[in-house]
Structures are given as structure tokens and as C-alpha cells.
Amino acid sequence: MSTTTFVAAAQAATSSEVLNVIAAFTGGLFIAGALVWAVRFGMRVMDRELPHPSPEEQPKLPAGGAVHEIREMREPDEVPHAEGRERLMPYQLHHSGSRTGKDQRRRRWLPGSSGSFGSGGLGHV
């Protein structure tokens, strides 16, 4: 390999490395500028929003205290058959779709009864 070929190859490699560094620096400047613009835009949007409520304007608990969850067992209502009539519309059904059950004891899972995987048997023994 002659000296002129080696020098030309070194110059080509150096110029492509310099171009890569310049491209990376330019890309970084572009991303940094975009981030600065996004932060300034977000600050302008926040300045236009309504102010946060003061502590006196915050919601208060009702006089009776906190509202608690009510748990009850429900039984399904029978859907009336529409034989010879037009089909029933949802607003023609009972408002909640079910009624309070007579037995309010919560059903529990019993070992040996049906589980989530098949018949509830003992499995492979």
C-alpha cells in the first residue's frame, strides 16, 4: 500500500468521524431545544389555568361522617317473556335488575368443592 493511499484513507476516516461528531452534537442541540420549548409551553398552559382551591374551599365530610359501603346479597329477577309482543327494552325492566336476597349470609368457598380448575376433585394423586 502506498503512502498516498494510506493518507487518503486516513483523511476519509477522519472526515467521517468529524461528520459523525458534528451530527451527534447537532442532534443533541435539537433535542435540548425541543425539551426547553416543551417546558416553557407547559408553564404557559399552567399560567392560564384556574388557581387551585384554597384549604377553605376543599370538600368537607358530611355531618354524619364518612359514607361506608353496604354489602348485601342479591337475587336475580325473572325476565318476563315477550311472546307475541315486541321485545323488551332495558327501561321496561326492574331498575336494579335484582332484589335483596332473603339469606344475607355470604357464601364461602369450601375445600373439596368446585374450584377454579375443573370439578374440584383431589387432582392427580
mmCIF file with all atom_site columns, C-alpha atoms in Angstrom:
data_model
loop_
_atom_site.group_PDB
_atom_site.id
_atom_site.type_symbol
_atom_site.label_atom_id
_atom_site.label_alt_id
_atom_site.label_comp_id
_atom_site.label_asym_id
_atom_site.label_entity_id
_atom_site.label_seq_id
_atom_site.pdbx_PDB_ins_code
_atom_site.Cartn_x
_atom_site.Cartn_y
_atom_site.Cartn_z
_atom_site.occupancy
_atom_site.B_iso_or_equiv
_atom_site.pdbx_formal_charge
_atom_site.auth_seq_id
_atom_site.auth_comp_id
_atom_site.auth_asym_id
_atom_site.auth_atom_id
_atom_site.pdbx_PDB_model_num
ATOM 1   C CA . MET A 1 1   ? 0.000   0.000   0.000  1.00 0.00 ? 1   MET A CA 1
ATOM 2   C CA . SER A 1 2   ? 1.476   3.314   -0.980 1.00 0.00 ? 2   SER A CA 1
ATOM 3   C CA . THR A 1 3   ? 1.781   6.305   1.305  1.00 0.00 ? 3   THR A CA 1
ATOM 4   C CA . THR A 1 4   ? -0.647  8.436   -0.684 1.00 0.00 ? 4   THR A CA 1
ATOM 5   C CA . THR A 1 5   ? -3.334  5.760   -0.474 1.00 0.00 ? 5   THR A CA 1
ATOM 6   C CA . PHE A 1 6   ? -2.801  5.450   3.291  1.00 0.00 ? 6   PHE A CA 1
ATOM 7   C CA . VAL A 1 7   ? -3.010  9.234   3.791  1.00 0.00 ? 7   VAL A CA 1
ATOM 8   C CA . ALA A 1 8   ? -6.176  9.442   1.670  1.00 0.00 ? 8   ALA A CA 1
ATOM 9   C CA . ALA A 1 9   ? -7.788  6.628   3.662  1.00 0.00 ? 9   ALA A CA 1
ATOM 10  C CA . ALA A 1 10  ? -6.844  8.304   6.971  1.00 0.00 ? 10  ALA A CA 1
ATOM 11  C CA . GLN A 1 11  ? -8.289  11.612  5.802  1.00 0.00 ? 11  GLN A CA 1
ATOM 12  C CA . ALA A 1 12  ? -11.526 9.934   4.705  1.00 0.00 ? 12  ALA A CA 1
ATOM 13  C CA . ALA A 1 13  ? -11.872 8.149   8.055  1.00 0.00 ? 13  ALA A CA 1
ATOM 14  C CA . THR A 1 14  ? -11.120 11.333  9.968  1.00 0.00 ? 14  THR A CA 1
ATOM 15  C CA . SER A 1 15  ? -13.598 13.394  7.969  1.00 0.00 ? 15  SER A CA 1
ATOM 16  C CA . SER A 1 16  ? -16.395 10.817  8.514  1.00 0.00 ? 16  SER A CA 1
ATOM 17  C CA . GLU A 1 17  ? -15.617 10.746  12.265 1.00 0.00 ? 17  GLU A CA 1
ATOM 18  C CA . VAL A 1 18  ? -15.786 14.549  12.384 1.00 0.00 ? 18  VAL A CA 1
ATOM 19  C CA . LEU A 1 19  ? -19.085 14.478  10.494 1.00 0.00 ? 19  LEU A CA 1
ATOM 20  C CA . ASN A 1 20  ? -20.458 11.905  12.979 1.00 0.00 ? 20  ASN A CA 1
ATOM 21  C CA . VAL A 1 21  ? -19.454 14.070  15.944 1.00 0.00 ? 21  VAL A CA 1
ATOM 22  C CA . ILE A 1 22  ? -20.986 17.166  14.348 1.00 0.00 ? 22  ILE A CA 1
ATOM 23  C CA . ALA A 1 23  ? -24.216 15.279  13.556 1.00 0.00 ? 23  ALA A CA 1
ATOM 24  C CA . ALA A 1 24  ? -24.442 13.925  17.124 1.00 0.00 ? 24  ALA A CA 1
ATOM 25  C CA . PHE A 1 25  ? -23.823 17.390  18.601 1.00 0.00 ? 25  PHE A CA 1
ATOM 26  C CA . THR A 1 26  ? -26.445 18.959  16.299 1.00 0.00 ? 26  THR A CA 1
ATOM 27  C CA . GLY A 1 27  ? -28.963 16.241  17.196 1.00 0.00 ? 27  GLY A CA 1
ATOM 28  C CA . GLY A 1 28  ? -28.313 16.816  20.903 1.00 0.00 ? 28  GLY A CA 1
ATOM 29  C CA . LEU A 1 29  ? -28.818 20.570  20.497 1.00 0.00 ? 29  LEU A CA 1
ATOM 30  C CA . PHE A 1 30  ? -32.102 19.934  18.666 1.00 0.00 ? 30  PHE A CA 1
ATOM 31  C CA . ILE A 1 31  ? -33.386 17.597  21.411 1.00 0.00 ? 31  ILE A CA 1
ATOM 32  C CA . ALA A 1 32  ? -32.325 20.020  24.169 1.00 0.00 ? 32  ALA A CA 1
ATOM 33  C CA . GLY A 1 33  ? -34.073 22.884  22.371 1.00 0.00 ? 33  GLY A CA 1
ATOM 34  C CA . ALA A 1 34  ? -37.239 20.807  21.995 1.00 0.00 ? 34  ALA A CA 1
ATOM 35  C CA . LEU A 1 35  ? -37.223 20.000  25.725 1.00 0.00 ? 35  LEU A CA 1
ATOM 36  C CA . VAL A 1 36  ? -36.741 23.663  26.667 1.00 0.00 ? 36  VAL A CA 1
ATOM 37  C CA . TRP A 1 37  ? -39.619 24.635  24.347 1.00 0.00 ? 37  TRP A CA 1
ATOM 38  C CA . ALA A 1 38  ? -41.883 21.925  25.842 1.00 0.00 ? 38  ALA A CA 1
ATOM 39  C CA . VAL A 1 39  ? -41.193 23.105  29.411 1.00 0.00 ? 39  VAL A CA 1
ATOM 40  C CA . ARG A 1 40  ? -41.860 26.746  28.544 1.00 0.00 ? 40  ARG A CA 1
ATOM 41  C CA . PHE A 1 41  ? -45.065 25.772  26.694 1.00 0.00 ? 41  PHE A CA 1
ATOM 42  C CA . GLY A 1 42  ? -46.231 23.752  29.710 1.00 0.00 ? 42  GLY A CA 1
ATOM 43  C CA . MET A 1 43  ? -45.549 26.666  32.049 1.00 0.00 ? 43  MET A CA 1
ATOM 44  C CA . ARG A 1 44  ? -47.621 28.990  29.833 1.00 0.00 ? 44  ARG A CA 1
ATOM 45  C CA . VAL A 1 45  ? -50.505 26.500  29.833 1.00 0.00 ? 45  VAL A CA 1
ATOM 46  C CA . MET A 1 46  ? -50.373 26.219  33.649 1.00 0.00 ? 46  MET A CA 1
ATOM 47  C CA . ASP A 1 47  ? -50.408 30.015  33.981 1.00 0.00 ? 47  ASP A CA 1
ATOM 48  C CA . ARG A 1 48  ? -53.705 30.126  32.030 1.00 0.00 ? 48  ARG A CA 1
ATOM 49  C CA . GLU A 1 49  ? -55.425 27.505  34.244 1.00 0.00 ? 49  GLU A CA 1
ATOM 50  C CA . LEU A 1 50  ? -57.668 28.374  37.153 1.00 0.00 ? 50  LEU A CA 1
ATOM 51  C CA . PRO A 1 51  ? -55.901 28.614  40.516 1.00 0.00 ? 51  PRO A CA 1
ATOM 52  C CA . HIS A 1 52  ? -56.026 25.630  42.870 1.00 0.00 ? 52  HIS A CA 1
ATOM 53  C CA . PRO A 1 53  ? -58.752 25.806  45.541 1.00 0.00 ? 53  PRO A CA 1
ATOM 54  C CA . SER A 1 54  ? -57.759 27.166  48.933 1.00 0.00 ? 54  SER A CA 1
ATOM 55  C CA . PRO A 1 55  ? -57.979 24.908  52.035 1.00 0.00 ? 55  PRO A CA 1
ATOM 56  C CA . GLU A 1 56  ? -61.310 26.557  52.954 1.00 0.00 ? 56  GLU A CA 1
ATOM 57  C CA . GLU A 1 57  ? -62.750 25.635  49.546 1.00 0.00 ? 57  GLU A CA 1
ATOM 58  C CA . GLN A 1 58  ? -61.814 21.937  49.820 1.00 0.00 ? 58  GLN A CA 1
ATOM 59  C CA . PRO A 1 59  ? -64.650 19.399  50.233 1.00 0.00 ? 59  PRO A CA 1
ATOM 60  C CA . LYS A 1 60  ? -65.650 18.526  53.803 1.00 0.00 ? 60  LYS A CA 1
ATOM 61  C CA . LEU A 1 61  ? -67.005 15.317  55.334 1.00 0.00 ? 61  LEU A CA 1
ATOM 62  C CA . PRO A 1 62  ? -70.788 15.139  55.750 1.00 0.00 ? 62  PRO A CA 1
ATOM 63  C CA . ALA A 1 63  ? -72.192 15.847  59.222 1.00 0.00 ? 63  ALA A CA 1
ATOM 64  C CA . GLY A 1 64  ? -72.891 12.118  59.721 1.00 0.00 ? 64  GLY A CA 1
ATOM 65  C CA . GLY A 1 65  ? -69.285 11.141  58.988 1.00 0.00 ? 65  GLY A CA 1
ATOM 66  C CA . ALA A 1 66  ? -67.838 9.166   56.149 1.00 0.00 ? 66  ALA A CA 1
ATOM 67  C CA . VAL A 1 67  ? -70.165 7.175   53.904 1.00 0.00 ? 67  VAL A CA 1
ATOM 68  C CA . HIS A 1 68  ? -69.496 3.425   54.175 1.00 0.00 ? 68  HIS A CA 1
ATOM 69  C CA . GLU A 1 69  ? -70.021 0.596   51.760 1.00 0.00 ? 69  GLU A CA 1
ATOM 70  C CA . ILE A 1 70  ? -73.167 -1.508  52.154 1.00 0.00 ? 70  ILE A CA 1
ATOM 71  C CA . ARG A 1 71  ? -72.760 -5.168  51.281 1.00 0.00 ? 71  ARG A CA 1
ATOM 72  C CA . GLU A 1 72  ? -75.833 -7.249  50.585 1.00 0.00 ? 72  GLU A CA 1
ATOM 73  C CA . MET A 1 73  ? -76.601 -10.491 48.789 1.00 0.00 ? 73  MET A CA 1
ATOM 74  C CA . ARG A 1 74  ? -78.847 -10.025 45.742 1.00 0.00 ? 74  ARG A CA 1
ATOM 75  C CA . GLU A 1 75  ? -81.166 -12.451 43.921 1.00 0.00 ? 75  GLU A CA 1
ATOM 76  C CA . PRO A 1 76  ? -81.927 -12.170 40.219 1.00 0.00 ? 76  PRO A CA 1
ATOM 77  C CA . ASP A 1 77  ? -85.354 -11.079 38.996 1.00 0.00 ? 77  ASP A CA 1
ATOM 78  C CA . GLU A 1 78  ? -87.084 -13.173 36.390 1.00 0.00 ? 78  GLU A CA 1
ATOM 79  C CA . VAL A 1 79  ? -87.166 -11.514 32.998 1.00 0.00 ? 79  VAL A CA 1
ATOM 80  C CA . PRO A 1 80  ? -90.710 -11.547 31.635 1.00 0.00 ? 80  PRO A CA 1
ATOM 81  C CA . HIS A 1 81  ? -91.120 -13.451 28.374 1.00 0.00 ? 81  HIS A CA 1
ATOM 82  C CA . ALA A 1 82  ? -92.132 -11.358 25.400 1.00 0.00 ? 82  ALA A CA 1
ATOM 83  C CA . GLU A 1 83  ? -94.113 -13.963 23.480 1.00 0.00 ? 83  GLU A CA 1
ATOM 84  C CA . GLY A 1 84  ? -96.374 -12.344 20.924 1.00 0.00 ? 84  GLY A CA 1
ATOM 85  C CA . ARG A 1 85  ? -95.122 -8.868  21.896 1.00 0.00 ? 85  ARG A CA 1
ATOM 86  C CA . GLU A 1 86  ? -92.261 -6.697  20.804 1.00 0.00 ? 86  GLU A CA 1
ATOM 87  C CA . ARG A 1 87  ? -89.004 -7.327  22.599 1.00 0.00 ? 87  ARG A CA 1
ATOM 88  C CA . LEU A 1 88  ? -88.471 -5.677  25.971 1.00 0.00 ? 88  LEU A CA 1
ATOM 89  C CA . MET A 1 89  ? -86.346 -2.581  26.218 1.00 0.00 ? 89  MET A CA 1
ATOM 90  C CA . PRO A 1 90  ? -83.936 -2.043  29.134 1.00 0.00 ? 90  PRO A CA 1
ATOM 91  C CA . TYR A 1 91  ? -86.059 0.741   30.626 1.00 0.00 ? 91  TYR A CA 1
ATOM 92  C CA . GLN A 1 92  ? -89.003 -1.690  30.887 1.00 0.00 ? 92  GLN A CA 1
ATOM 93  C CA . LEU A 1 93  ? -87.088 -3.932  33.328 1.00 0.00 ? 93  LEU A CA 1
ATOM 94  C CA . HIS A 1 94  ? -86.737 -3.540  37.091 1.00 0.00 ? 94  HIS A CA 1
ATOM 95  C CA . HIS A 1 95  ? -84.479 -0.585  37.849 1.00 0.00 ? 95  HIS A CA 1
ATOM 96  C CA . SER A 1 96  ? -81.734 -2.557  39.580 1.00 0.00 ? 96  SER A CA 1
ATOM 97  C CA . GLY A 1 97  ? -82.189 -5.904  37.845 1.00 0.00 ? 97  GLY A CA 1
ATOM 98  C CA . SER A 1 98  ? -82.267 -7.813  41.100 1.00 0.00 ? 98  SER A CA 1
ATOM 99  C CA . ARG A 1 99  ? -83.772 -7.793  44.584 1.00 0.00 ? 99  ARG A CA 1
ATOM 100 C CA . THR A 1 100 ? -82.375 -8.178  48.087 1.00 0.00 ? 100 THR A CA 1
ATOM 101 C CA . GLY A 1 101 ? -81.980 -11.850 48.977 1.00 0.00 ? 101 GLY A CA 1
ATOM 102 C CA . LYS A 1 102 ? -83.665 -13.482 51.958 1.00 0.00 ? 102 LYS A CA 1
ATOM 103 C CA . ASP A 1 103 ? -80.406 -15.123 53.048 1.00 0.00 ? 103 ASP A CA 1
ATOM 104 C CA . GLN A 1 104 ? -77.794 -12.434 53.716 1.00 0.00 ? 104 GLN A CA 1
ATOM 105 C CA . ARG A 1 105 ? -75.031 -14.833 54.788 1.00 0.00 ? 105 ARG A CA 1
ATOM 106 C CA . ARG A 1 106 ? -72.039 -14.578 52.499 1.00 0.00 ? 106 ARG A CA 1
ATOM 107 C CA . ARG A 1 107 ? -71.257 -17.776 50.611 1.00 0.00 ? 107 ARG A CA 1
ATOM 108 C CA . ARG A 1 108 ? -67.753 -19.078 51.294 1.00 0.00 ? 108 ARG A CA 1
ATOM 109 C CA . TRP A 1 109 ? -65.552 -21.452 49.380 1.00 0.00 ? 109 TRP A CA 1
ATOM 110 C CA . LEU A 1 110 ? -65.416 -24.906 50.891 1.00 0.00 ? 110 LEU A CA 1
ATOM 111 C CA . PRO A 1 111 ? -62.379 -27.167 50.477 1.00 0.00 ? 111 PRO A CA 1
ATOM 112 C CA . GLY A 1 112 ? -63.239 -30.077 48.208 1.00 0.00 ? 112 GLY A CA 1
ATOM 113 C CA . SER A 1 113 ? -65.988 -28.191 46.418 1.00 0.00 ? 113 SER A CA 1
ATOM 114 C CA . SER A 1 114 ? -65.712 -26.871 42.903 1.00 0.00 ? 114 SER A CA 1
ATOM 115 C CA . GLY A 1 115 ? -62.740 -24.598 42.403 1.00 0.00 ? 115 GLY A CA 1
ATOM 116 C CA . SER A 1 116 ? -61.374 -22.575 39.563 1.00 0.00 ? 116 SER A CA 1
ATOM 117 C CA . PHE A 1 117 ? -59.709 -25.542 37.838 1.00 0.00 ? 117 PHE A CA 1
ATOM 118 C CA . GLY A 1 118 ? -62.267 -28.147 36.861 1.00 0.00 ? 118 GLY A CA 1
ATOM 119 C CA . SER A 1 119 ? -64.516 -30.286 39.000 1.00 0.00 ? 119 SER A CA 1
ATOM 120 C CA . GLY A 1 120 ? -62.884 -29.616 42.384 1.00 0.00 ? 120 GLY A CA 1
ATOM 121 C CA . GLY A 1 121 ? -61.634 -33.149 42.797 1.00 0.00 ? 121 GLY A CA 1
ATOM 122 C CA . LEU A 1 122 ? -58.406 -34.082 44.539 1.00 0.00 ? 122 LEU A CA 1
ATOM 123 C CA . GLY A 1 123 ? -56.473 -33.840 41.307 1.00 0.00 ? 123 GLY A CA 1
ATOM 124 C CA . HIS A 1 124 ? -53.639 -36.095 40.302 1.00 0.00 ? 124 HIS A CA 1
ATOM 125 C CA . VAL A 1 125 ? -52.655 -38.358 43.201 1.00 0.00 ? 125 VAL A CA 1
#
